Structures are given as structure tokens and as C-alpha cells.
Amino acid sequence: MQLIAGTSEISLSPGVAAIGFFDGVHRGHRYLLEQVCGQAVSRGYASAIVTFHTHPRQTIDPDFCPALLTTSEEKVSLLGETGIDYCIMLEFTPGLAALSAEEFMRLLRVRYNIRVLVVGYDHRFGHRREEGFEDYVRYGEKLGLEVVPANAYREGEEAISSSAIRLMLNDGMVSEAAFLLGYEYFIEGKVVGGRQVGRKLGYPTANVEPDPYKIIPAVGVYAVRVYLQGRMYGGMLSIGYRPTLNNGTDMSVEVHIFGFSADIYGERIRIGFVRYLRPEWKFDTIEELIEQLHKDAEETARYL
């Protein structure tokens, strides 16, 4: 997949495209992009995706701090797995936000040579998102841009959405979220110095400083996979406030990596969430905490 920045000087082949923020690149997104690729192949065109570097609401509402499933770089990496030829990455500026749907479609047709636009079943675009599919078809007829509807991907009665997956993660439902995503939800972050209490309990941990815009699943203990130095390790991860140890009010993200003991301060690691194990509990004694950690490790080993 070729990444096209919004300011690039380009000459693209005629293309079939879909528009969206595509946070998470979940199974619903992938189904839409399969349709884009299918339309492209049937016409002998290139396939393309039109997306945005930052969440559009950050421009419309500057105080909005998004909690995202993927960073821009992660999104591009996941989109690269879909078979799409081009990813057109636009900056969602106030000027772009002010464009009507027809003006935006003209931009796609003239600048990026988009000949066919595949529109999701509930997707709206353009200033204030006031227009709908029939309007897009009418504008497309004037612009020489065919507009075709996409089929929705559903699990049961519900369509998959990024917002539904975010709610699952906020409730700790990481295995359910993984099913809708099509992969384990993951965070990446730098390993930073901690209080080094875990090693005294027999379970040394790496304290992770995750990306500030990424969703951190609900407070609790999880079975995870850790990707580090080109290898994958099993691990158990705690998100919370360490109430038994009275370590203050700052939330920590700490992972114990099975079979690993090297110094990795300053390194970036990736953590894939496999299963929620339990809530964060306050124990009466350190001995009770250690006993529970043994049980958590055994349960984690079964899931991994």
C-alpha cells in the first residue's frame, strides 16, 4: 500500500475509494474495504482509502481529547494488511471541515482521480454532515464520480462500530472486543521506572507509559501477550492504583513477562490483551496478594 500525504504532488491511476476515519480497522471496516477492492478489480481501477491523520472532532471541537483504538501509524499499518493500493491521508483542517459534500467529492475527483466512491450504509460526510446517499449520487453524476452503496457487516443484530468496541474496552471486555476487531486489542508504550515492588513479591513488572490517545482498558488484571525484541512472551498485566500497597492515586500499567528478566528500561513494547481475569482488589495482607498473584499466573497460563 502506498501512503499519499494530502500535500503530495501526485498522479494517480483512476481509483475506487471509501472515506472514513477507520479507527481500529475492525472487521466492519475490512468488509467495506473488501468491497472497495472488489469494485476496483471489476473495473480495472486502483483501490484507495481516504482517511485522516487526526480525529475530525479535534478540529471541530479543539477541547475534545479522543480515546482511540489506534494511533495514526498503527492505523496505516493495519490498513496495509487489507490489500488496498493507496491510503490518502488528509489533515482535517478547518478549511477541509468547511467543504460541502459536493466540494469534497470534487476534490477527490480532480486531485486524486477517484472515479467510484463506495459509501458505507450509515456514513455521512461534508460540512455538518447534512446530506445523505441520494445527494452524493446526484453530485457524483455532475462530477463524473459514480457513487455505490456498501453492504453493512453485522454480528447478530448489531453492526460493528468503533464506538461499540471502545465501550467494550472501557468495561474490560477485551476478548469480546478482539472478536469484533479481528485481532487482539493492543497498546504500545515505553518502559519507565517504577517503585520496584513487584520483584519483592516474586513478580517483577515492567511499568509501561502508553500512548496518551489510546484507550486503556478498564482497571483490572489481564492475560496478555507481550511483543518485545522481536519475540512474543506471555504475561499478566495490571491496570490500576495498587490499593494493597498504598502507592498513591496515579494509575499504573504494569506487566509481568513470563520467562523474561532483562533490563528493558527505555524500550518500547507492545501488549496484546487476551482475556480479563479479575477486578483490582485491596487485600488485607501482602501474603494474600502474593497468593492471588500465584492464582492469576496459573489462570493466565491456561488462557495463553
Short mmCIF file of C-alpha atoms in Angstrom, two decimals:
data_model
loop_
_atom_site.label_atom_id
_atom_site.label_comp_id
_atom_site.label_asym_id
_atom_site.label_seq_id
_atom_site.Cartn_x
_atom_site.Cartn_y
_atom_site.Cartn_z
CA MET A 1 0.00 0.00 0.00
CA GLN A 2 1.30 3.45 -0.94
CA LEU A 3 0.73 6.22 1.57
CA ILE A 4 -0.24 9.53 -0.05
CA ALA A 5 0.02 12.64 2.12
CA GLY A 6 -2.56 15.34 1.50
CA THR A 7 0.10 17.76 0.24
CA SER A 8 1.85 15.31 -2.09
CA GLU A 9 2.27 16.13 -5.77
CA ILE A 10 0.81 13.02 -7.33
CA SER A 11 -0.56 11.45 -10.46
CA LEU A 12 -2.80 8.54 -9.53
CA SER A 13 -4.49 5.91 -11.66
CA PRO A 14 -8.30 6.04 -11.73
CA GLY A 15 -9.48 4.71 -8.40
CA VAL A 16 -12.30 3.30 -6.31
CA ALA A 17 -12.33 4.72 -2.79
CA ALA A 18 -14.07 4.76 0.58
CA ILE A 19 -13.93 7.62 3.08
CA GLY A 20 -13.69 7.35 6.85
CA PHE A 21 -11.61 7.71 9.98
CA PHE A 22 -11.37 3.91 10.28
CA ASP A 23 -10.33 3.87 13.93
CA GLY A 24 -9.28 0.32 14.81
CA VAL A 25 -9.63 -1.01 11.25
CA HIS A 26 -12.12 -3.53 12.62
CA ARG A 27 -13.96 -6.33 10.83
CA GLY A 28 -16.67 -3.96 9.60
CA HIS A 29 -14.05 -1.68 8.08
CA ARG A 30 -12.30 -4.63 6.46
CA TYR A 31 -15.58 -5.82 4.95
CA LEU A 32 -16.09 -2.36 3.45
CA LEU A 33 -12.56 -2.35 2.05
CA GLU A 34 -13.09 -5.81 0.55
CA GLN A 35 -15.97 -4.26 -1.38
CA VAL A 36 -13.73 -1.38 -2.49
CA CYS A 37 -11.15 -3.87 -3.74
CA GLY A 38 -13.84 -5.90 -5.50
CA GLN A 39 -15.23 -2.83 -7.26
CA ALA A 40 -11.70 -1.82 -8.27
CA VAL A 41 -10.83 -5.23 -9.72
CA SER A 42 -14.09 -5.42 -11.70
CA ARG A 43 -13.35 -2.04 -13.33
CA GLY A 44 -9.60 -2.36 -13.71
CA TYR A 45 -9.05 0.57 -11.32
CA ALA A 46 -6.80 1.07 -8.32
CA SER A 47 -8.28 0.77 -4.82
CA ALA A 48 -7.94 3.62 -2.34
CA ILE A 49 -8.92 4.71 1.12
CA VAL A 50 -9.38 8.34 2.13
CA THR A 51 -8.77 8.90 5.82
CA PHE A 52 -7.50 11.50 8.28
CA HIS A 53 -4.39 11.86 10.38
CA THR A 54 -6.28 13.14 13.44
CA HIS A 55 -9.84 12.64 14.60
CA PRO A 56 -12.13 15.17 12.84
CA ARG A 57 -13.67 16.17 16.15
CA GLN A 58 -10.32 17.56 17.28
CA THR A 59 -10.70 20.26 14.63
CA ILE A 60 -14.40 20.87 15.16
CA ASP A 61 -14.05 20.82 18.96
CA PRO A 62 -10.42 21.66 19.94
CA ASP A 63 -11.07 20.69 23.57
CA PHE A 64 -12.00 17.17 22.52
CA CYS A 65 -9.41 14.61 23.61
CA PRO A 66 -10.14 11.41 21.70
CA ALA A 67 -9.71 7.96 23.17
CA LEU A 68 -8.71 5.93 20.13
CA LEU A 69 -8.31 2.28 19.22
CA THR A 70 -5.32 3.01 17.00
CA THR A 71 -2.77 5.75 16.53
CA SER A 72 -2.35 7.14 13.03
CA GLU A 73 0.75 4.97 12.48
CA GLU A 74 -1.00 1.83 13.76
CA LYS A 75 -3.99 2.54 11.54
CA VAL A 76 -1.80 2.81 8.46
CA SER A 77 -0.08 -0.46 9.35
CA LEU A 78 -3.42 -2.26 9.73
CA LEU A 79 -4.79 -0.75 6.52
CA GLY A 80 -1.71 -2.05 4.75
CA GLU A 81 -2.93 -5.59 5.51
CA THR A 82 -6.21 -5.14 3.62
CA GLY A 83 -4.95 -5.20 0.03
CA ILE A 84 -5.77 -1.54 -0.64
CA ASP A 85 -3.44 0.10 -3.18
CA TYR A 86 -3.41 3.69 -1.85
CA CYS A 87 -4.04 5.32 1.51
CA ILE A 88 -4.77 9.03 1.02
CA MET A 89 -4.06 10.61 4.41
CA LEU A 90 -5.58 14.08 4.78
CA GLU A 91 -5.17 16.65 7.53
CA PHE A 92 -8.64 17.53 8.80
CA THR A 93 -8.16 21.30 8.78
CA PRO A 94 -10.87 23.94 9.37
CA GLY A 95 -10.81 24.54 5.61
CA LEU A 96 -11.48 20.88 4.89
CA ALA A 97 -14.19 20.78 7.55
CA ALA A 98 -15.95 23.71 5.84
CA LEU A 99 -16.25 21.91 2.48
CA SER A 100 -19.69 20.75 1.46
CA ALA A 101 -20.12 17.13 0.43
CA GLU A 102 -20.13 18.17 -3.23
CA GLU A 103 -16.96 20.24 -2.82
CA PHE A 104 -15.21 17.37 -1.06
CA MET A 105 -16.25 14.96 -3.80
CA ARG A 106 -14.90 17.38 -6.40
CA LEU A 107 -11.57 17.40 -4.54
CA LEU A 108 -11.45 13.61 -4.65
CA ARG A 109 -12.34 13.51 -8.34
CA VAL A 110 -10.00 16.26 -9.53
CA ARG A 111 -6.97 15.91 -7.26
CA TYR A 112 -6.95 12.17 -6.57
CA ASN A 113 -8.65 10.80 -9.71
CA ILE A 114 -11.33 8.95 -7.74
CA ARG A 115 -13.90 7.61 -10.21
CA VAL A 116 -16.02 5.46 -7.90
CA LEU A 117 -16.96 6.18 -4.29
CA VAL A 118 -18.17 3.31 -2.10
CA VAL A 119 -20.28 4.76 0.70
CA GLY A 120 -20.99 2.86 3.91
CA TYR A 121 -24.58 2.25 4.88
CA ASP A 122 -24.64 4.97 7.56
CA HIS A 123 -21.72 7.16 6.52
CA ARG A 124 -22.13 10.90 6.06
CA PHE A 125 -19.52 13.47 5.14
CA GLY A 126 -19.28 17.14 4.21
CA HIS A 127 -19.89 20.28 6.27
CA ARG A 128 -22.15 19.42 9.25
CA ARG A 129 -22.84 16.05 7.60
CA GLU A 130 -26.21 17.36 6.45
CA GLU A 131 -26.52 15.40 3.21
CA GLY A 132 -27.12 11.73 2.53
CA PHE A 133 -26.62 9.00 -0.04
CA GLU A 134 -29.09 10.30 -2.64
CA ASP A 135 -27.37 13.69 -2.53
CA TYR A 136 -23.97 12.03 -3.07
CA VAL A 137 -25.34 10.17 -6.11
CA ARG A 138 -26.67 13.41 -7.59
CA TYR A 139 -23.39 15.27 -7.05
CA GLY A 140 -21.44 12.34 -8.46
CA GLU A 141 -23.45 12.42 -11.69
CA LYS A 142 -22.34 16.02 -12.22
CA LEU A 143 -18.72 15.30 -11.35
CA GLY A 144 -18.24 12.06 -13.25
CA LEU A 145 -17.89 10.14 -9.99
CA GLU A 146 -20.02 7.04 -9.57
CA VAL A 147 -21.41 6.51 -6.05
CA VAL A 148 -22.28 2.97 -4.98
CA PRO A 149 -23.68 1.73 -1.66
CA ALA A 150 -21.74 -0.66 0.54
CA ASN A 151 -23.27 -3.59 2.36
CA ALA A 152 -23.08 -3.48 6.14
CA TYR A 153 -21.22 -6.16 8.08
CA ARG A 154 -23.19 -7.36 11.08
CA GLU A 155 -22.66 -9.66 14.02
CA GLY A 156 -26.13 -10.75 15.07
CA GLU A 157 -28.46 -7.78 15.13
CA GLU A 158 -25.78 -5.14 15.58
CA ALA A 159 -23.45 -3.51 13.07
CA ILE A 160 -19.83 -3.38 14.20
CA SER A 161 -18.65 0.10 15.15
CA SER A 162 -15.54 1.64 16.65
CA SER A 163 -17.65 3.26 19.37
CA ALA A 164 -19.11 -0.11 20.42
CA ILE A 165 -15.59 -1.56 20.68
CA ARG A 166 -14.45 1.42 22.76
CA LEU A 167 -17.32 0.78 25.20
CA MET A 168 -16.31 -2.88 25.48
CA LEU A 169 -12.74 -1.93 26.33
CA ASN A 170 -13.96 0.58 28.89
CA ASP A 171 -15.77 -2.37 30.55
CA GLY A 172 -12.74 -4.68 30.35
CA MET A 173 -14.35 -6.87 27.67
CA VAL A 174 -11.10 -7.39 25.77
CA SER A 175 -11.89 -10.84 24.33
CA GLU A 176 -15.24 -9.59 23.01
CA ALA A 177 -13.52 -6.53 21.54
CA ALA A 178 -10.91 -8.77 19.89
CA PHE A 179 -13.68 -10.71 18.15
CA LEU A 180 -15.08 -7.53 16.60
CA LEU A 181 -11.66 -6.11 15.78
CA GLY A 182 -10.41 -9.32 14.20
CA TYR A 183 -7.23 -9.14 16.29
CA GLU A 184 -6.23 -8.66 19.92
CA TYR A 185 -6.54 -5.07 21.07
CA PHE A 186 -3.06 -3.77 21.83
CA ILE A 187 -1.24 -0.85 23.35
CA GLU A 188 2.36 0.19 22.87
CA GLY A 189 4.50 2.20 25.21
CA LYS A 190 7.89 2.91 26.68
CA VAL A 191 9.07 1.01 29.75
CA VAL A 192 9.69 3.52 32.53
CA GLY A 193 10.99 3.35 36.08
CA GLY A 194 8.57 2.21 38.76
CA ARG A 195 8.52 1.52 42.50
CA GLN A 196 10.10 -1.93 42.00
CA VAL A 197 7.65 -3.53 44.40
CA GLY A 198 6.76 -6.39 42.06
CA ARG A 199 10.18 -8.03 42.33
CA LYS A 200 9.77 -8.16 46.13
CA LEU A 201 6.51 -10.06 45.59
CA GLY A 202 8.15 -12.54 43.23
CA TYR A 203 6.55 -10.98 40.14
CA PRO A 204 8.79 -8.21 38.73
CA THR A 205 6.92 -5.91 36.39
CA ALA A 206 7.68 -3.52 33.57
CA ASN A 207 5.92 -0.20 34.04
CA VAL A 208 4.55 0.96 30.69
CA GLU A 209 3.85 4.53 29.64
CA PRO A 210 1.21 4.09 26.91
CA ASP A 211 0.25 6.48 24.13
CA PRO A 212 -1.94 9.20 25.72
CA TYR A 213 -4.59 9.00 22.98
CA LYS A 214 -5.05 5.23 23.11
CA ILE A 215 -7.85 3.64 25.12
CA ILE A 216 -6.60 1.89 28.23
CA PRO A 217 -8.99 -0.96 29.12
CA ALA A 218 -10.81 -0.96 32.44
CA VAL A 219 -8.95 -1.24 35.73
CA GLY A 220 -8.18 -4.88 36.48
CA VAL A 221 -5.87 -7.81 35.78
CA TYR A 222 -5.47 -9.31 32.30
CA ALA A 223 -3.81 -12.20 30.49
CA VAL A 224 -1.72 -10.63 27.73
CA ARG A 225 0.87 -11.28 25.05
CA VAL A 226 3.99 -9.10 25.12
CA TYR A 227 5.93 -8.34 21.94
CA LEU A 228 9.50 -7.39 22.71
CA GLN A 229 12.84 -7.52 20.91
CA GLY A 230 11.36 -9.49 18.02
CA ARG A 231 9.79 -12.15 20.23
CA MET A 232 6.42 -12.83 21.84
CA TYR A 233 6.05 -13.65 25.54
CA GLY A 234 3.11 -14.47 27.74
CA GLY A 235 2.35 -12.08 30.55
CA MET A 236 -0.13 -10.85 33.10
CA LEU A 237 -0.89 -7.18 33.28
CA SER A 238 -2.36 -4.98 35.98
CA ILE A 239 -4.09 -1.68 35.29
CA GLY A 240 -4.93 0.23 38.43
CA TYR A 241 -3.89 2.02 41.58
CA ARG A 242 -2.22 -0.75 43.68
CA PRO A 243 -4.52 -0.24 46.69
CA THR A 244 -2.91 -3.00 48.80
CA LEU A 245 0.44 -1.22 48.57
CA ASN A 246 -0.94 2.30 49.18
CA ASN A 247 1.03 3.64 46.22
CA GLY A 248 -0.98 6.81 45.70
CA THR A 249 -3.61 7.89 43.19
CA ASP A 250 -1.72 7.62 39.89
CA MET A 251 -2.94 4.83 37.63
CA SER A 252 -0.24 2.38 36.58
CA VAL A 253 0.05 -0.08 33.72
CA GLU A 254 2.38 -2.89 34.82
CA VAL A 255 3.13 -6.18 33.11
CA HIS A 256 4.88 -9.26 34.42
CA ILE A 257 6.53 -11.02 31.47
CA PHE A 258 6.86 -14.79 31.86
CA GLY A 259 10.34 -16.14 31.24
CA PHE A 260 11.97 -12.73 30.85
CA SER A 261 14.25 -10.87 33.26
CA ALA A 262 16.45 -8.48 31.22
CA ASP A 263 16.66 -4.74 31.83
CA ILE A 264 14.37 -3.07 29.26
CA TYR A 265 14.05 0.45 30.67
CA GLY A 266 13.52 2.91 27.84
CA GLU A 267 12.45 0.27 25.32
CA ARG A 268 9.05 0.22 23.60
CA ILE A 269 6.93 -2.87 23.98
CA ARG A 270 3.59 -3.95 22.56
CA ILE A 271 0.95 -5.61 24.71
CA GLY A 272 -1.94 -7.59 23.24
CA PHE A 273 -4.95 -8.15 25.51
CA VAL A 274 -6.16 -11.75 25.57
CA ARG A 275 -8.59 -12.01 28.49
CA TYR A 276 -9.86 -10.14 31.52
CA LEU A 277 -9.03 -12.07 34.70
CA ARG A 278 -10.43 -10.09 37.62
CA PRO A 279 -11.00 -6.62 39.09
CA GLU A 280 -8.37 -4.83 41.15
CA TRP A 281 -8.81 -5.84 44.79
CA LYS A 282 -7.41 -4.48 48.04
CA PHE A 283 -6.03 -7.30 50.17
CA ASP A 284 -5.65 -7.21 53.93
CA THR A 285 -2.08 -8.53 53.81
CA ILE A 286 0.80 -8.79 51.36
CA GLU A 287 0.65 -12.57 51.76
CA GLU A 288 -2.92 -12.61 50.45
CA LEU A 289 -1.82 -10.52 47.47
CA ILE A 290 1.03 -12.92 46.68
CA GLU A 291 -1.32 -15.90 46.92
CA GLN A 292 -3.68 -14.23 44.46
CA LEU A 293 -0.80 -13.44 42.09
CA HIS A 294 0.03 -17.17 42.02
CA LYS A 295 -3.59 -17.91 41.06
CA ASP A 296 -3.53 -15.17 38.40
CA ALA A 297 -0.35 -16.64 36.90
CA GLU A 298 -1.89 -20.12 36.75
CA GLU A 299 -5.07 -18.82 35.13
CA THR A 300 -3.08 -16.75 32.64
CA ALA A 301 -1.03 -19.80 31.65
CA ARG A 302 -4.25 -21.71 30.88
CA TYR A 303 -5.56 -18.95 28.59
CA LEU A 304 -2.26 -18.50 26.77
#
